[in-house]
């Protein structure tokens, strides 16, 4: 690993701080979701209009929740890589990912070059194979 200890420490602190924020957001969202389902159970039967709005809000909450959860998982994986010493190396070409890129995206698995190739490869809609 070619990141300096100082750089690594800074990134680790940054990741841990972000994890803390995400965890408290997830807790707040879960509490809110519990509160809402309780209100639904104890409240009067809502008419269809109310129900569809509630469904819409539930969907938005879930999308936010799963995005936060995905970010938290990715950051926890990054902390594991720091612990085992593999953090900061591109998983495709094994080159250094670079401090600036890691600072902007601490859970990055690839250097910018490989990330572009990866996105190009996986962003394509399915095409018939020739
Ligand atoms: Zn690479």
PDB file of C-alpha atoms and ligand atoms in Angstrom:
ATOM      1  CA  UNK A   1       0.000   0.000   0.000  1.00  0.00           C
ATOM      2  CA  UNK A   2       1.425   3.327  -0.977  1.00  0.00           C
ATOM      3  CA  UNK A   3      -0.758   5.668   1.045  1.00  0.00           C
ATOM      4  CA  UNK A   4       1.116   7.311   3.893  1.00  0.00           C
ATOM      5  CA  UNK A   5       0.016   6.521   7.434  1.00  0.00           C
ATOM      6  CA  UNK A   6      -1.122  10.099   7.862  1.00  0.00           C
ATOM      7  CA  UNK A   7      -3.285   9.902   4.744  1.00  0.00           C
ATOM      8  CA  UNK A   8      -4.658   6.540   5.817  1.00  0.00           C
ATOM      9  CA  UNK A   9      -5.462   7.824   9.310  1.00  0.00           C
ATOM     10  CA  UNK A  10      -7.278  10.807   7.857  1.00  0.00           C
ATOM     11  CA  UNK A  11      -9.335   8.577   5.557  1.00  0.00           C
ATOM     12  CA  UNK A  12     -10.111   6.161   8.378  1.00  0.00           C
ATOM     13  CA  UNK A  13     -11.369   9.000  10.567  1.00  0.00           C
ATOM     14  CA  UNK A  14     -13.405  10.369   7.677  1.00  0.00           C
ATOM     15  CA  UNK A  15     -14.989   6.955   7.064  1.00  0.00           C
ATOM     16  CA  UNK A  16     -15.741   6.398  10.743  1.00  0.00           C
ATOM     17  CA  UNK A  17     -17.369   9.827  11.057  1.00  0.00           C
ATOM     18  CA  UNK A  18     -19.521   9.129   7.984  1.00  0.00           C
ATOM     19  CA  UNK A  19     -20.504   5.701   9.351  1.00  0.00           C
ATOM     20  CA  UNK A  20     -21.632   7.338  12.574  1.00  0.00           C
ATOM     21  CA  UNK A  21     -23.854   9.795  10.667  1.00  0.00           C
ATOM     22  CA  UNK A  22     -25.307   7.010   8.521  1.00  0.00           C
ATOM     23  CA  UNK A  23     -26.005   4.793  11.532  1.00  0.00           C
ATOM     24  CA  UNK A  24     -27.897   7.550  13.344  1.00  0.00           C
ATOM     25  CA  UNK A  25     -29.849   8.337  10.154  1.00  0.00           C
ATOM     26  CA  UNK A  26     -30.746   4.685   9.790  1.00  0.00           C
ATOM     27  CA  UNK A  27     -31.856   4.523  13.422  1.00  0.00           C
ATOM     28  CA  UNK A  28     -33.987   7.645  12.976  1.00  0.00           C
ATOM     29  CA  UNK A  29     -35.528   6.224   9.788  1.00  0.00           C
ATOM     30  CA  UNK A  30     -36.266   2.908  11.459  1.00  0.00           C
ATOM     31  CA  UNK A  31     -37.862   4.662  14.433  1.00  0.00           C
ATOM     32  CA  UNK A  32     -39.941   6.771  12.072  1.00  0.00           C
ATOM     33  CA  UNK A  33     -41.022   3.711  10.088  1.00  0.00           C
ATOM     34  CA  UNK A  34     -42.023   1.951  13.316  1.00  0.00           C
ATOM     35  CA  UNK A  35     -43.959   5.034  14.460  1.00  0.00           C
ATOM     36  CA  UNK A  36     -45.785   5.249  11.143  1.00  0.00           C
ATOM     37  CA  UNK A  37     -46.839   1.619  11.092  1.00  0.00           C
ATOM     38  CA  UNK A  38     -48.021   1.982  14.690  1.00  0.00           C
ATOM     39  CA  UNK A  39     -50.118   5.013  13.706  1.00  0.00           C
ATOM     40  CA  UNK A  40     -51.530   3.021  10.802  1.00  0.00           C
ATOM     41  CA  UNK A  41     -52.542   0.145  13.052  1.00  0.00           C
ATOM     42  CA  UNK A  42     -54.118   2.332  15.711  1.00  0.00           C
ATOM     43  CA  UNK A  43     -55.691   4.899  13.375  1.00  0.00           C
ATOM     44  CA  UNK A  44     -58.987   4.809  11.546  1.00  0.00           C
ATOM     45  CA  UNK A  45     -59.134   3.036   8.210  1.00  0.00           C
ATOM     46  CA  UNK A  46     -57.822   5.520   5.677  1.00  0.00           C
ATOM     47  CA  UNK A  47     -59.512   6.093   2.374  1.00  0.00           C
ATOM     48  CA  UNK A  48     -57.751   5.115  -0.832  1.00  0.00           C
ATOM     49  CA  UNK A  49     -56.378   8.589  -1.495  1.00  0.00           C
ATOM     50  CA  UNK A  50     -54.595   8.664   1.851  1.00  0.00           C
ATOM     51  CA  UNK A  51     -53.312   5.147   1.391  1.00  0.00           C
ATOM     52  CA  UNK A  52     -51.654   5.889  -1.932  1.00  0.00           C
ATOM     53  CA  UNK A  53     -49.888   8.948  -0.521  1.00  0.00           C
ATOM     54  CA  UNK A  54     -48.713   6.857   2.421  1.00  0.00           C
ATOM     55  CA  UNK A  55     -47.460   4.199   0.011  1.00  0.00           C
ATOM     56  CA  UNK A  56     -45.572   6.812  -1.961  1.00  0.00           C
ATOM     57  CA  UNK A  57     -43.879   8.152   1.174  1.00  0.00           C
ATOM     58  CA  UNK A  58     -43.022   4.628   2.277  1.00  0.00           C
ATOM     59  CA  UNK A  59     -41.359   4.000  -1.081  1.00  0.00           C
ATOM     60  CA  UNK A  60     -39.290   7.188  -0.835  1.00  0.00           C
ATOM     61  CA  UNK A  61     -38.238   6.300   2.707  1.00  0.00           C
ATOM     62  CA  UNK A  62     -37.219   2.833   1.662  1.00  0.00           C
ATOM     63  CA  UNK A  63     -35.136   4.074  -1.252  1.00  0.00           C
ATOM     64  CA  UNK A  64     -33.360   6.477   1.096  1.00  0.00           C
ATOM     65  CA  UNK A  65     -32.961   3.771   3.702  1.00  0.00           C
ATOM     66  CA  UNK A  66     -31.461   1.277   1.285  1.00  0.00           C
ATOM     67  CA  UNK A  67     -29.127   3.900  -0.162  1.00  0.00           C
ATOM     68  CA  UNK A  68     -27.865   4.774   3.316  1.00  0.00           C
ATOM     69  CA  UNK A  69     -27.520   1.104   4.129  1.00  0.00           C
ATOM     70  CA  UNK A  70     -25.586   0.404   0.933  1.00  0.00           C
ATOM     71  CA  UNK A  71     -23.235   3.312   1.672  1.00  0.00           C
ATOM     72  CA  UNK A  72     -22.723   2.128   5.244  1.00  0.00           C
ATOM     73  CA  UNK A  73     -21.914  -1.420   4.053  1.00  0.00           C
ATOM     74  CA  UNK A  74     -19.425  -0.069   1.499  1.00  0.00           C
ATOM     75  CA  UNK A  75     -17.732   2.087   4.142  1.00  0.00           C
ATOM     76  CA  UNK A  76     -17.576  -0.791   6.614  1.00  0.00           C
ATOM     77  CA  UNK A  77     -15.948  -2.889   3.909  1.00  0.00           C
ATOM     78  CA  UNK A  78     -13.442  -0.052   3.381  1.00  0.00           C
ATOM     79  CA  UNK A  79     -12.612  -0.088   7.107  1.00  0.00           C
ATOM     80  CA  UNK A  80     -12.021  -3.840   6.847  1.00  0.00           C
ATOM     81  CA  UNK A  81      -9.655  -3.282   3.930  1.00  0.00           C
ATOM     82  CA  UNK A  82      -7.789  -0.675   5.979  1.00  0.00           C
ATOM     83  CA  UNK A  83      -7.473  -3.212   8.818  1.00  0.00           C
ATOM     84  CA  UNK A  84      -6.130  -5.935   6.521  1.00  0.00           C
ATOM     85  CA  UNK A  85      -3.869  -3.577   4.584  1.00  0.00           C
ATOM     86  CA  UNK A  86      -5.449  -3.896   1.142  1.00  0.00           C
ATOM     87  CA  UNK A  87      -7.110  -0.467   1.190  1.00  0.00           C
ATOM     88  CA  UNK A  88      -6.178   2.019  -1.517  1.00  0.00           C
ATOM     89  CA  UNK A  89      -5.250  -0.491  -4.213  1.00  0.00           C
ATOM     90  CA  UNK A  90      -7.415  -0.871  -7.305  1.00  0.00           C
ATOM     91  CA  UNK A  91      -9.108  -4.297  -7.329  1.00  0.00           C
ATOM     92  CA  UNK A  92      -8.754  -4.486 -11.117  1.00  0.00           C
ATOM     93  CA  UNK A  93      -5.224  -3.300 -11.876  1.00  0.00           C
ATOM     94  CA  UNK A  94      -3.679  -3.206  -8.350  1.00  0.00           C
ATOM     95  CA  UNK A  95      -2.443   0.350  -8.920  1.00  0.00           C
ATOM     96  CA  UNK A  96      -2.780   2.977  -6.224  1.00  0.00           C
ATOM     97  CA  UNK A  97      -6.263   4.548  -6.274  1.00  0.00           C
ATOM     98  CA  UNK A  98      -4.929   7.884  -5.050  1.00  0.00           C
ATOM     99  CA  UNK A  99      -5.593   9.966  -1.966  1.00  0.00           C
ATOM    100  CA  UNK A 100      -7.686  12.649  -3.678  1.00  0.00           C
ATOM    101  CA  UNK A 101     -10.040  10.066  -5.183  1.00  0.00           C
ATOM    102  CA  UNK A 102     -10.317   8.197  -1.889  1.00  0.00           C
ATOM    103  CA  UNK A 103     -11.034  11.417  -0.046  1.00  0.00           C
ATOM    104  CA  UNK A 104     -13.909  12.136  -2.441  1.00  0.00           C
ATOM    105  CA  UNK A 105     -15.077   8.533  -2.451  1.00  0.00           C
ATOM    106  CA  UNK A 106     -13.612   6.604   0.510  1.00  0.00           C
ATOM    107  CA  UNK A 107     -15.307   3.354  -0.473  1.00  0.00           C
ATOM    108  CA  UNK A 108     -13.822   3.379  -3.992  1.00  0.00           C
ATOM    109  CA  UNK A 109     -12.598  -0.041  -5.093  1.00  0.00           C
ATOM    110  CA  UNK A 110     -11.042   0.997  -8.384  1.00  0.00           C
ATOM    111  CA  UNK A 111      -8.720   3.658  -9.715  1.00  0.00           C
ATOM    112  CA  UNK A 112     -10.440   6.244 -11.890  1.00  0.00           C
ATOM    113  CA  UNK A 113      -9.370   4.557 -15.134  1.00  0.00           C
ATOM    114  CA  UNK A 114     -10.702   1.132 -14.171  1.00  0.00           C
ATOM    115  CA  UNK A 115     -13.850   2.693 -12.716  1.00  0.00           C
ATOM    116  CA  UNK A 116     -14.614   4.303 -16.092  1.00  0.00           C
ATOM    117  CA  UNK A 117     -14.129   1.011 -17.874  1.00  0.00           C
ATOM    118  CA  UNK A 118     -16.249  -0.751 -15.256  1.00  0.00           C
ATOM    119  CA  UNK A 119     -19.090   1.758 -15.584  1.00  0.00           C
ATOM    120  CA  UNK A 120     -18.957   1.631 -19.363  1.00  0.00           C
ATOM    121  CA  UNK A 121     -19.090  -2.152 -19.280  1.00  0.00           C
ATOM    122  CA  UNK A 122     -21.960  -2.381 -16.804  1.00  0.00           C
ATOM    123  CA  UNK A 123     -23.973   0.707 -17.796  1.00  0.00           C
ATOM    124  CA  UNK A 124     -24.694  -0.725 -21.256  1.00  0.00           C
ATOM    125  CA  UNK A 125     -28.168  -2.115 -21.740  1.00  0.00           C
ATOM    126  CA  UNK A 126     -28.246  -5.782 -22.584  1.00  0.00           C
ATOM    127  CA  UNK A 127     -27.379  -6.363 -26.184  1.00  0.00           C
ATOM    128  CA  UNK A 128     -27.742  -9.538 -28.142  1.00  0.00           C
ATOM    129  CA  UNK A 129     -24.389 -11.332 -28.185  1.00  0.00           C
ATOM    130  CA  UNK A 130     -22.987 -11.893 -31.637  1.00  0.00           C
TER     131      UNK A 130
HETATM  132 ZN1  LIG B   1      -7.230   0.272 -11.779  1.00  0.00          ZN
END
